[in-house]
mmCIF file of C-alpha atoms and ligand atoms in Angstrom:
data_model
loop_
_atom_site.group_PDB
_atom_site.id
_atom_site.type_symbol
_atom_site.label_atom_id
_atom_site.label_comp_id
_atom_site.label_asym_id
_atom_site.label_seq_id
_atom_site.Cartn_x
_atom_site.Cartn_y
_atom_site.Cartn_z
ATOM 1 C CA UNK Z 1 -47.078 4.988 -22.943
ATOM 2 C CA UNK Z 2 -45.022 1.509 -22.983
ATOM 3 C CA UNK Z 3 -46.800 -1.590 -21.437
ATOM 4 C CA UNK Z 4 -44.705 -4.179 -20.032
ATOM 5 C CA UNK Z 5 -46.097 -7.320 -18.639
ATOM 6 C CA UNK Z 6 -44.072 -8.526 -15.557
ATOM 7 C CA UNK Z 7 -42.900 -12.107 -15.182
ATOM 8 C CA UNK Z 8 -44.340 -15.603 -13.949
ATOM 9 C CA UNK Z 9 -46.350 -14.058 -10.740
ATOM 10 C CA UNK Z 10 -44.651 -14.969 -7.252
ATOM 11 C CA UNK Z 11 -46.691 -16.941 -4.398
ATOM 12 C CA UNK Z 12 -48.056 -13.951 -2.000
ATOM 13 C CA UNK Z 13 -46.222 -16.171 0.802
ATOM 14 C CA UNK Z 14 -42.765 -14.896 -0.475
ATOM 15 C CA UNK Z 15 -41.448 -12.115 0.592
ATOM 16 C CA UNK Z 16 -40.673 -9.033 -1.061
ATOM 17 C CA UNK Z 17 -37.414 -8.687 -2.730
ATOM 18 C CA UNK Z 18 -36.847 -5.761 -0.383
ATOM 19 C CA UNK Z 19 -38.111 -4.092 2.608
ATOM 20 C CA UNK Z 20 -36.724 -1.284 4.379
ATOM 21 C CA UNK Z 21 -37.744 0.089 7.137
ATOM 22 C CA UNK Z 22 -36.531 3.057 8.951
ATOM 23 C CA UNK Z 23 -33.449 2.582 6.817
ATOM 24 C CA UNK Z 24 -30.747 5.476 7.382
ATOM 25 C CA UNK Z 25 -27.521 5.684 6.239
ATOM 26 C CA UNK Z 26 -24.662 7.312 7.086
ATOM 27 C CA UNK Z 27 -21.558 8.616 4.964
ATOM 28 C CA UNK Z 28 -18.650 10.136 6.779
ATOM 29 C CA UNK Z 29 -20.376 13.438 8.574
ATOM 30 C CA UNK Z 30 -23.536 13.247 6.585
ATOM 31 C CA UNK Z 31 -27.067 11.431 6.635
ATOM 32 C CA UNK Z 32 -27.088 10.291 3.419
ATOM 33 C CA UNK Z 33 -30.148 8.375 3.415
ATOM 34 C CA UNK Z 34 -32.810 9.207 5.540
ATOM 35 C CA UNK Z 35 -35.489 7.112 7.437
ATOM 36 C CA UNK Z 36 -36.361 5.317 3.692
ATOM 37 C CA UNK Z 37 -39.315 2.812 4.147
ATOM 38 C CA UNK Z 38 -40.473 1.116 1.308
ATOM 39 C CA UNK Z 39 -40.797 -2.127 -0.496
ATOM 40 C CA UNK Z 40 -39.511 -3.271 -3.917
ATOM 41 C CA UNK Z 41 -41.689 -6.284 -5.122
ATOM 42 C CA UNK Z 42 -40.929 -9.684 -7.364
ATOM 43 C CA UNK Z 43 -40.812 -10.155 -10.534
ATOM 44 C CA UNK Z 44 -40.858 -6.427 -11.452
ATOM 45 C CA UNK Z 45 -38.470 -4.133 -12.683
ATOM 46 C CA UNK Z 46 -38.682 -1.044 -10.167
ATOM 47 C CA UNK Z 47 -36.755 2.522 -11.479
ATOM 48 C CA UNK Z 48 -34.625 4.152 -8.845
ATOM 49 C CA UNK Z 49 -34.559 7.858 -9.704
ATOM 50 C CA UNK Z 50 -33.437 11.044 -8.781
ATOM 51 C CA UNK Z 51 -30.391 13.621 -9.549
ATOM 52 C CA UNK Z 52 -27.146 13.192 -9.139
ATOM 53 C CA UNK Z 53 -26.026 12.748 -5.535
ATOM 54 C CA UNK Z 54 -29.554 12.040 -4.118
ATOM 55 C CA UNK Z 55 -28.546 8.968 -2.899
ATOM 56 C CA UNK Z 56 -29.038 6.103 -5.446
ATOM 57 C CA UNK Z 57 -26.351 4.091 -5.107
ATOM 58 C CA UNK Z 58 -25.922 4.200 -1.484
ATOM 59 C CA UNK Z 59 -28.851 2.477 -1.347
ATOM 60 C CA UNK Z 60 -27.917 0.362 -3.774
ATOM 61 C CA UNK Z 61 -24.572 -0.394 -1.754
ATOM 62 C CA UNK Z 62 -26.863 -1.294 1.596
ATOM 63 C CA UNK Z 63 -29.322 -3.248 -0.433
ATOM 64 C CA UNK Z 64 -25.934 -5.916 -1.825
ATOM 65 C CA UNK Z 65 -24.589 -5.653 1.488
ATOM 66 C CA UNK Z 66 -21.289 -3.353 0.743
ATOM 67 C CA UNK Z 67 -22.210 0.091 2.277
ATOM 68 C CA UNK Z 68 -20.926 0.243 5.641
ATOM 69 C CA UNK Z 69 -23.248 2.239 8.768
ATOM 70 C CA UNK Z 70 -26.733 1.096 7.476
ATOM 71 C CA UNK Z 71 -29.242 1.479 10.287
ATOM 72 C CA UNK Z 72 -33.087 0.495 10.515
ATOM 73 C CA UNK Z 73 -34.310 -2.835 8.831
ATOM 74 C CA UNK Z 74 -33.327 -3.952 5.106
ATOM 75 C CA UNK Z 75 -34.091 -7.105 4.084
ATOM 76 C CA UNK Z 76 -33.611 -8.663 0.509
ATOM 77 C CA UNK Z 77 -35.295 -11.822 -0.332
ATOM 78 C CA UNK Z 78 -36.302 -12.553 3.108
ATOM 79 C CA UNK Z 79 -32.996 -12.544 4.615
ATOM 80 C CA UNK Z 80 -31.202 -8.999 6.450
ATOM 81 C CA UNK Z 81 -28.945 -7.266 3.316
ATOM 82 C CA UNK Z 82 -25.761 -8.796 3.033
ATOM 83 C CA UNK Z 83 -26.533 -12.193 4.542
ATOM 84 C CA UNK Z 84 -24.214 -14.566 3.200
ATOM 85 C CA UNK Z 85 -27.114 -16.498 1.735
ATOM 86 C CA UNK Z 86 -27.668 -13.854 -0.419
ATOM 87 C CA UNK Z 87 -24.545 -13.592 -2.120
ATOM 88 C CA UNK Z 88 -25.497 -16.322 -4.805
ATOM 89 C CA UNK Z 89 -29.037 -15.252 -4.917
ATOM 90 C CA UNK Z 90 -28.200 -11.229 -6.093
ATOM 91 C CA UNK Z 91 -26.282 -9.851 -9.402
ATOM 92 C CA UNK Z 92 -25.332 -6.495 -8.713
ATOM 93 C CA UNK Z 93 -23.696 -4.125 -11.703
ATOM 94 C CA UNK Z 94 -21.527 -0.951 -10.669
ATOM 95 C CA UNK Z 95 -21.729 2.174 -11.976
ATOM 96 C CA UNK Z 96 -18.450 1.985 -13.741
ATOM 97 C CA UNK Z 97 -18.276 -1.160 -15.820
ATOM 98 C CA UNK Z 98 -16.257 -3.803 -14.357
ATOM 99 C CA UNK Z 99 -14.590 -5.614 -17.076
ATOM 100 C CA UNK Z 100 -11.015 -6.599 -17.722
ATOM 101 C CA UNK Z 101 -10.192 -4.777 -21.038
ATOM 102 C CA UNK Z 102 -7.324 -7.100 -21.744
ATOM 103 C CA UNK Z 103 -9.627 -10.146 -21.852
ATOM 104 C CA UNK Z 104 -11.976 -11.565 -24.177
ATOM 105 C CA UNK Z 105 -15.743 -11.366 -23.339
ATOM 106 C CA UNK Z 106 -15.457 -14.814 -22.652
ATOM 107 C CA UNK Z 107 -12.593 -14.634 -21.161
ATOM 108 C CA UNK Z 108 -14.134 -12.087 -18.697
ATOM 109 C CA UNK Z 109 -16.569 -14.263 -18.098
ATOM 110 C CA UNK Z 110 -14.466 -17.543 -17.532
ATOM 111 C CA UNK Z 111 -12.754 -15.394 -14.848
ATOM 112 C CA UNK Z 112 -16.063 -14.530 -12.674
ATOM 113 C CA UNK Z 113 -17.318 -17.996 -13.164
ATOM 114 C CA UNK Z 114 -14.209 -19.406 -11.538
ATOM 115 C CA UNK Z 115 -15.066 -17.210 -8.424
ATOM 116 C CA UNK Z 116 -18.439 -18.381 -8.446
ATOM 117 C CA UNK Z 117 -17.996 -22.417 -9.156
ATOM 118 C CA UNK Z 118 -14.488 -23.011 -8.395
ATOM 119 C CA UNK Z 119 -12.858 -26.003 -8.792
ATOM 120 C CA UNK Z 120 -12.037 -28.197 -11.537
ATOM 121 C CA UNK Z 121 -15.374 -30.569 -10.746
ATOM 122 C CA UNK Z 122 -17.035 -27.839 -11.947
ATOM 123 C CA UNK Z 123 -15.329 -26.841 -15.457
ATOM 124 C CA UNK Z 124 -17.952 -28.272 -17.407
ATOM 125 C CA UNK Z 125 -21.008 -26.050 -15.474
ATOM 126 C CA UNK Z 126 -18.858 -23.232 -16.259
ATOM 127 C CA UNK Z 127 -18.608 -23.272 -19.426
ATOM 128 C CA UNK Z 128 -22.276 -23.776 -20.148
ATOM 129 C CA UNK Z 129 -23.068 -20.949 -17.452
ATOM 130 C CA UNK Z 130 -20.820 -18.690 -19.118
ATOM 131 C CA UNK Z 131 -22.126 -19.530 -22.703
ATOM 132 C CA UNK Z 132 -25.786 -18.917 -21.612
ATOM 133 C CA UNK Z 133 -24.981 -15.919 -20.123
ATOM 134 C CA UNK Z 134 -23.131 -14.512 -23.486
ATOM 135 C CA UNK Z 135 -26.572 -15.139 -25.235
ATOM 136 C CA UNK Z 136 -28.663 -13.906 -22.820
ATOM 137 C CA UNK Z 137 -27.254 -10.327 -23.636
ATOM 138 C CA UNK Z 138 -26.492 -11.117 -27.186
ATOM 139 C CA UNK Z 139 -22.799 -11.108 -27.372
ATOM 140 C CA UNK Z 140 -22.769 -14.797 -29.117
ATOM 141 C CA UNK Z 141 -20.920 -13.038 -31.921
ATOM 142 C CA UNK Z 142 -18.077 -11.334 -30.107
ATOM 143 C CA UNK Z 143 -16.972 -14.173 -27.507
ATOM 144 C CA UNK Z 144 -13.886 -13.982 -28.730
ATOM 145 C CA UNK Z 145 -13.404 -10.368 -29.169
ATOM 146 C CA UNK Z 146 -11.563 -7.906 -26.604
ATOM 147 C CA UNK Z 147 -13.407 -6.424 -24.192
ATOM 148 C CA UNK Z 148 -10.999 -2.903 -24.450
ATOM 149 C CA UNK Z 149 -12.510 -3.306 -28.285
ATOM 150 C CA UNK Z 150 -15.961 -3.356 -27.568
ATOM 151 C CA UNK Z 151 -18.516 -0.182 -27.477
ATOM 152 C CA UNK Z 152 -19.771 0.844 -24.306
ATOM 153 C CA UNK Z 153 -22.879 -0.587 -25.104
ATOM 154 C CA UNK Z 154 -21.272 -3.932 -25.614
ATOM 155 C CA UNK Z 155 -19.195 -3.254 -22.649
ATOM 156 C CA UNK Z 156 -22.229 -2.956 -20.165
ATOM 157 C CA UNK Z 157 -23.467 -5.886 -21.536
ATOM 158 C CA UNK Z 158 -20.120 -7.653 -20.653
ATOM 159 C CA UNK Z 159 -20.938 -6.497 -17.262
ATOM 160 C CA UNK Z 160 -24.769 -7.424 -17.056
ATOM 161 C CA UNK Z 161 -23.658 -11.228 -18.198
ATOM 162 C CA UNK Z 162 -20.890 -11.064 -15.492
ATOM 163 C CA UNK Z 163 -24.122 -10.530 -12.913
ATOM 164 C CA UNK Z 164 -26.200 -12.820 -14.470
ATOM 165 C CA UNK Z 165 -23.757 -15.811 -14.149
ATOM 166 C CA UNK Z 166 -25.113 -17.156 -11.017
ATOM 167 C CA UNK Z 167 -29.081 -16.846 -12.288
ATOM 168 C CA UNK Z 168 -29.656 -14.243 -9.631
ATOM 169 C CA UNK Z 169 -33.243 -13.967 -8.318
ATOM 170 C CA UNK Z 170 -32.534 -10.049 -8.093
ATOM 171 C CA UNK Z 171 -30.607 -7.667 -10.247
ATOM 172 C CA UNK Z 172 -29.227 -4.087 -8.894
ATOM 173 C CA UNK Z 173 -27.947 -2.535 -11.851
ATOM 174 C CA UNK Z 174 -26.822 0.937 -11.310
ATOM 175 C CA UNK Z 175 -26.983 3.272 -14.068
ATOM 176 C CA UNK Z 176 -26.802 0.928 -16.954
ATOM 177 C CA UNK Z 177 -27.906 2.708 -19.542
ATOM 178 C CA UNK Z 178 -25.702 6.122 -18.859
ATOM 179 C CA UNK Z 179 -24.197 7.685 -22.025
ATOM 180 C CA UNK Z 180 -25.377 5.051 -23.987
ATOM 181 C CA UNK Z 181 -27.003 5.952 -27.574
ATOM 182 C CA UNK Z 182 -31.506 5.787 -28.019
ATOM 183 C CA UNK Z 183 -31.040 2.637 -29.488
ATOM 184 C CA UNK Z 184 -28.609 0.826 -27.238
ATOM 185 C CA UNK Z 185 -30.809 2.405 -24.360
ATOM 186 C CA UNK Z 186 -33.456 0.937 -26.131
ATOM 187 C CA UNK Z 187 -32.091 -2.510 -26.512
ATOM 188 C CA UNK Z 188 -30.890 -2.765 -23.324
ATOM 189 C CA UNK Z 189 -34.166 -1.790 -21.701
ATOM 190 C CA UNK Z 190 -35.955 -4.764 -23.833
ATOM 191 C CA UNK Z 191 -33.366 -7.229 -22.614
ATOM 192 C CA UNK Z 192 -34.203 -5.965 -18.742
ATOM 193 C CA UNK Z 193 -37.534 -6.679 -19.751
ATOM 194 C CA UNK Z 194 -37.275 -10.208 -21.023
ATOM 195 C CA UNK Z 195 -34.812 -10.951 -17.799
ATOM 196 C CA UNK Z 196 -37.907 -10.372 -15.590
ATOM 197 C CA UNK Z 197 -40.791 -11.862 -17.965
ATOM 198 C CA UNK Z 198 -38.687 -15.243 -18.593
ATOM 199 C CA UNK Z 199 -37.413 -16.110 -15.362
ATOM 200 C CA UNK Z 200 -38.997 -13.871 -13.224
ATOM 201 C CA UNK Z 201 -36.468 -12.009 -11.594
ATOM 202 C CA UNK Z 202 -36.565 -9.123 -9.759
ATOM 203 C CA UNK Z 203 -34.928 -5.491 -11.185
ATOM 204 C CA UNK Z 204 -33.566 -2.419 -9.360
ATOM 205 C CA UNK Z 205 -32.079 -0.320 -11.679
ATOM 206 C CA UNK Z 206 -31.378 3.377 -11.155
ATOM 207 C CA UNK Z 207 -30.844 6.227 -13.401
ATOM 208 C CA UNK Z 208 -30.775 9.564 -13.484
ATOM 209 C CA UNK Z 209 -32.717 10.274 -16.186
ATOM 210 C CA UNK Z 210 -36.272 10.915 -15.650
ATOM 211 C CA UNK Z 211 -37.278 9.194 -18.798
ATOM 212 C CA UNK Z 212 -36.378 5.840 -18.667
ATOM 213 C CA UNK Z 213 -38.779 5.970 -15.445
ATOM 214 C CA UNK Z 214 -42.064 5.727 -17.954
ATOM 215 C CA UNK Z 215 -39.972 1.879 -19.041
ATOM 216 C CA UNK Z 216 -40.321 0.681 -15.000
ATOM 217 C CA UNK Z 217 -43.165 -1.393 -13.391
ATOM 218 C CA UNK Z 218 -42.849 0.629 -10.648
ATOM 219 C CA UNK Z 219 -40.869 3.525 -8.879
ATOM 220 C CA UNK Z 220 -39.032 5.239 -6.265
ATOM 221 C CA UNK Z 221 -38.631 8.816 -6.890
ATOM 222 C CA UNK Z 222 -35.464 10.046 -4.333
ATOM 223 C CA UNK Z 223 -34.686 13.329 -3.908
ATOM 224 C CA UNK Z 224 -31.625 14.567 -1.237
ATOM 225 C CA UNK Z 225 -31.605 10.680 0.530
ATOM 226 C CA UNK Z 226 -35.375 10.637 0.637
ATOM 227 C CA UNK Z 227 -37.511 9.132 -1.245
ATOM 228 C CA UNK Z 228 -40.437 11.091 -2.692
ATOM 229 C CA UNK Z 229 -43.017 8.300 -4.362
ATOM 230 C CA UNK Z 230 -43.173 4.320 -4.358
ATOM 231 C CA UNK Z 231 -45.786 3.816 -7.074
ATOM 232 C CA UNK Z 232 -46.305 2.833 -11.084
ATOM 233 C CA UNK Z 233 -45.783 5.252 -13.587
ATOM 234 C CA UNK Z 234 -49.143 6.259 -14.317
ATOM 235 C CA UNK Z 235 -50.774 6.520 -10.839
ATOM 236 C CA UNK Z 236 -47.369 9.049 -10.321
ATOM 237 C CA UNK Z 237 -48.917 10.777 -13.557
ATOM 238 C CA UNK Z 238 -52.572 10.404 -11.906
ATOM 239 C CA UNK Z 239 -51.599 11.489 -8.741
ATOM 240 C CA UNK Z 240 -49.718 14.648 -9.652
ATOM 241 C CA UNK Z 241 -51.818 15.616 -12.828
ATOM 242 C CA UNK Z 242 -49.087 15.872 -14.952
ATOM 243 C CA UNK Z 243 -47.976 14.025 -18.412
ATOM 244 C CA UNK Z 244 -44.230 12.564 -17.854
ATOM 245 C CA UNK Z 245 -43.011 11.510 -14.869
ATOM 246 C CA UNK Z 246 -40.330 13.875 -15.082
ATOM 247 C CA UNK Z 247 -42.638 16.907 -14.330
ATOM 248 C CA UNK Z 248 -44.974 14.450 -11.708
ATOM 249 C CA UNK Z 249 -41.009 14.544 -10.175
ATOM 250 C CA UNK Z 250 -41.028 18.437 -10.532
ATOM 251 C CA UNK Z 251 -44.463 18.461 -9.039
ATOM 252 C CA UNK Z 252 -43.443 16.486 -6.044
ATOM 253 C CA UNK Z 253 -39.975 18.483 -5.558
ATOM 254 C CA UNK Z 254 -41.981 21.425 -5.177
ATOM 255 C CA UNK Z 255 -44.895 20.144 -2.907
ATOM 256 C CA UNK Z 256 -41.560 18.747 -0.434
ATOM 257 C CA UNK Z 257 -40.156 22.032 -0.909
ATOM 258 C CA UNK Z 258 -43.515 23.785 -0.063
ATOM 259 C CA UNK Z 259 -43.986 21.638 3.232
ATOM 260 C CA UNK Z 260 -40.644 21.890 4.201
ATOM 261 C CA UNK Z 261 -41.049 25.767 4.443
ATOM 262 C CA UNK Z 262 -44.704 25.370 6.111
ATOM 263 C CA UNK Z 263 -42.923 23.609 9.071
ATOM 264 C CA UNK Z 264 -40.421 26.599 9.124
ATOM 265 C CA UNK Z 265 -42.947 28.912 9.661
ATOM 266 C CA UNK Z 266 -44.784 26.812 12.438
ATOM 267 C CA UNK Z 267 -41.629 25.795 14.762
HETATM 268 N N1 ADP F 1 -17.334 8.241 0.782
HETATM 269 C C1 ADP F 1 -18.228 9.202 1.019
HETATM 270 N N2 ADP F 1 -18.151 9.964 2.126
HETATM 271 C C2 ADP F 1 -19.054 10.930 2.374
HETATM 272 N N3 ADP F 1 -20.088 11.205 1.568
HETATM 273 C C3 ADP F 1 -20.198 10.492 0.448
HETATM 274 C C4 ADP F 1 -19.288 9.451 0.102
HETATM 275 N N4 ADP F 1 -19.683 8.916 -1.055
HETATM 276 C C5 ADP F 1 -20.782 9.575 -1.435
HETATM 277 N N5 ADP F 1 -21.079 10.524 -0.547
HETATM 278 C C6 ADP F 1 -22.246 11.462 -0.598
HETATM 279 O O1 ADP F 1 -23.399 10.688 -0.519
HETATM 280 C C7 ADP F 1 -24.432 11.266 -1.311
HETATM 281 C C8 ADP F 1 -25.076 10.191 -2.138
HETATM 282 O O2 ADP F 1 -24.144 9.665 -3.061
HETATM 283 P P1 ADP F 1 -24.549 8.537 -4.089
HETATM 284 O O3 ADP F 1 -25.244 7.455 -3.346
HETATM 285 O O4 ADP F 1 -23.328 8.194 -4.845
HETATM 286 O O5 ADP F 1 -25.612 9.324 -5.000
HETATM 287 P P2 ADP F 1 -26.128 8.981 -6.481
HETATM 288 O O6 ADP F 1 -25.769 7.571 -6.781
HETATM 289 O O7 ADP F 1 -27.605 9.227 -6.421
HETATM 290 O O8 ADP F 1 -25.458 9.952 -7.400
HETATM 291 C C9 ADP F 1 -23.776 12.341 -2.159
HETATM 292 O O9 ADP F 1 -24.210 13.592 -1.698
HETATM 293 C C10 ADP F 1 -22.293 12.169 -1.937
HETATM 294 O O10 ADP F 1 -21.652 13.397 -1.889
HETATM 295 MG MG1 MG F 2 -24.633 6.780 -8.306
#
């Protein structure tokens, strides 16, 4: 069992980093999220997990404010998702790395900053913005390298720096770690880590696989757009008796399952 400490603690006056309530989403002729309500709190790195197609980055979408026919309440640091406010204030990763292959990391890099802090006034901010943000994922040593050269580990951490130009209070990274090697995972995971202990920001980061859950503060289990548990790791373990998350998750699956067909039976 890994223990993480979370970052500097947040006053209890500010709000969550999300709260949804009633939130339902839909995708061309299907509910793809249904009725979610839960709350994602500071400072924390919270897993989003479930199989393939359950739903994770749909909510991810309506969380940054990109997913079109989002119903219910969502806020994100106090403001309703996609707020213009926010824009600054989130970094938010795809699932497929976004990063120009015929450009240097910090070339990459230059070009995002530009978006953020245009204008020539601010040249010099960029370049310091873009230069912390190469160390903070450790990619000092290949600035200057192209990004079509790099491994995909070094390529998601091309992408990571690209979200954490703007020193974003809340992180959505969506599947960062997939097909990545144990110790890339690993690496990657410790960086996540010191992101929220050193300046306190706020993680949602999703994954499909059930064991990077037991390297989360906290959880939402989602299964077919619902979301089965909001809790740590080890009350999920508690809770459900069992030794991994993974089979707490297999435990839960079959109790919805189970409940599901006890309403068949009564209607
Ligand atoms: N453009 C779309 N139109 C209709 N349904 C979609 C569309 N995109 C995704 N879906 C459906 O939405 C569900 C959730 O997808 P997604 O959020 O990508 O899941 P995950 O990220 O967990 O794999 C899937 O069942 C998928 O088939
Ligand atoms: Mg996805």
């Amino acid at each position: 069992m890994m223990n993480y400490s979370s970052g500097p603690s947040h006053p209890p006056s500010d709000p969550p980093a999300i709260r949804a309530q009633d939130l339902t989403v839909v995708r061309g002729p299907r509910t793809v999220l249904r009725s979610l309500d839960f709350t994602v709190p500071r400072g924390q790195i919270t897993g989003l997990l479930g199989p393939s197609g359950c739903g994770k980055s749909t909510l991810m979408r309506a969380v940054v404010g990109t997913q079109a026919k989002v119903t219910g309440t969502l806020d994100v640091l106090g403001r309703p998702a996609g707020h213009p406010a926010l824009r600054t204030r989130i970094g938010y990763v795809t699932q497929a790395p976004s990063v120009y292959d015929d450009l240097t990391v910090r070339q990459n890099l230059d070009y995002f900053a530009a978006i953020l802090h245009p204008g020539r006034a601010a040249a010099e901010l960029r370049h310091e913005t873009v230069s912390r943000a190469i160390d903070d994922v450790d990619l000092t040593t290949h600035a200057d390298a192209l990004a079509g050269n790099l491994s995909g580990g070094q390529r998601s951490r091309v992408s990571l720096a690209v979200a954490l130009l703007g020193t974003p209070e809340l992180l959505v990274l969506d599947e960062p770690t997939v097909g990545l090697d144990p110790v890339l995972r690993r690496d990657l995971w410790q960086l996540f880590h010191d992101i929220a202990a050193q300046r306190g920001a706020t993680l949602l980061i999703s994954s499909h696989v059930m064991d990077e859950a037991e390297r989360c503060h906290r959880l939402l289990l989602m299964r077919a757009g619902e979301i089965l548990a909001d809790d740590t790791p080890d009350a999920l373990r508690d809770r459900t008796g069992s030794d991994t998350v993974e089979a707490a998750f297999l435990h839960l699956v079959d109790a919805a399952i189970a409940a599901g067909r006890a309403k068949e039976t009564t209607r």
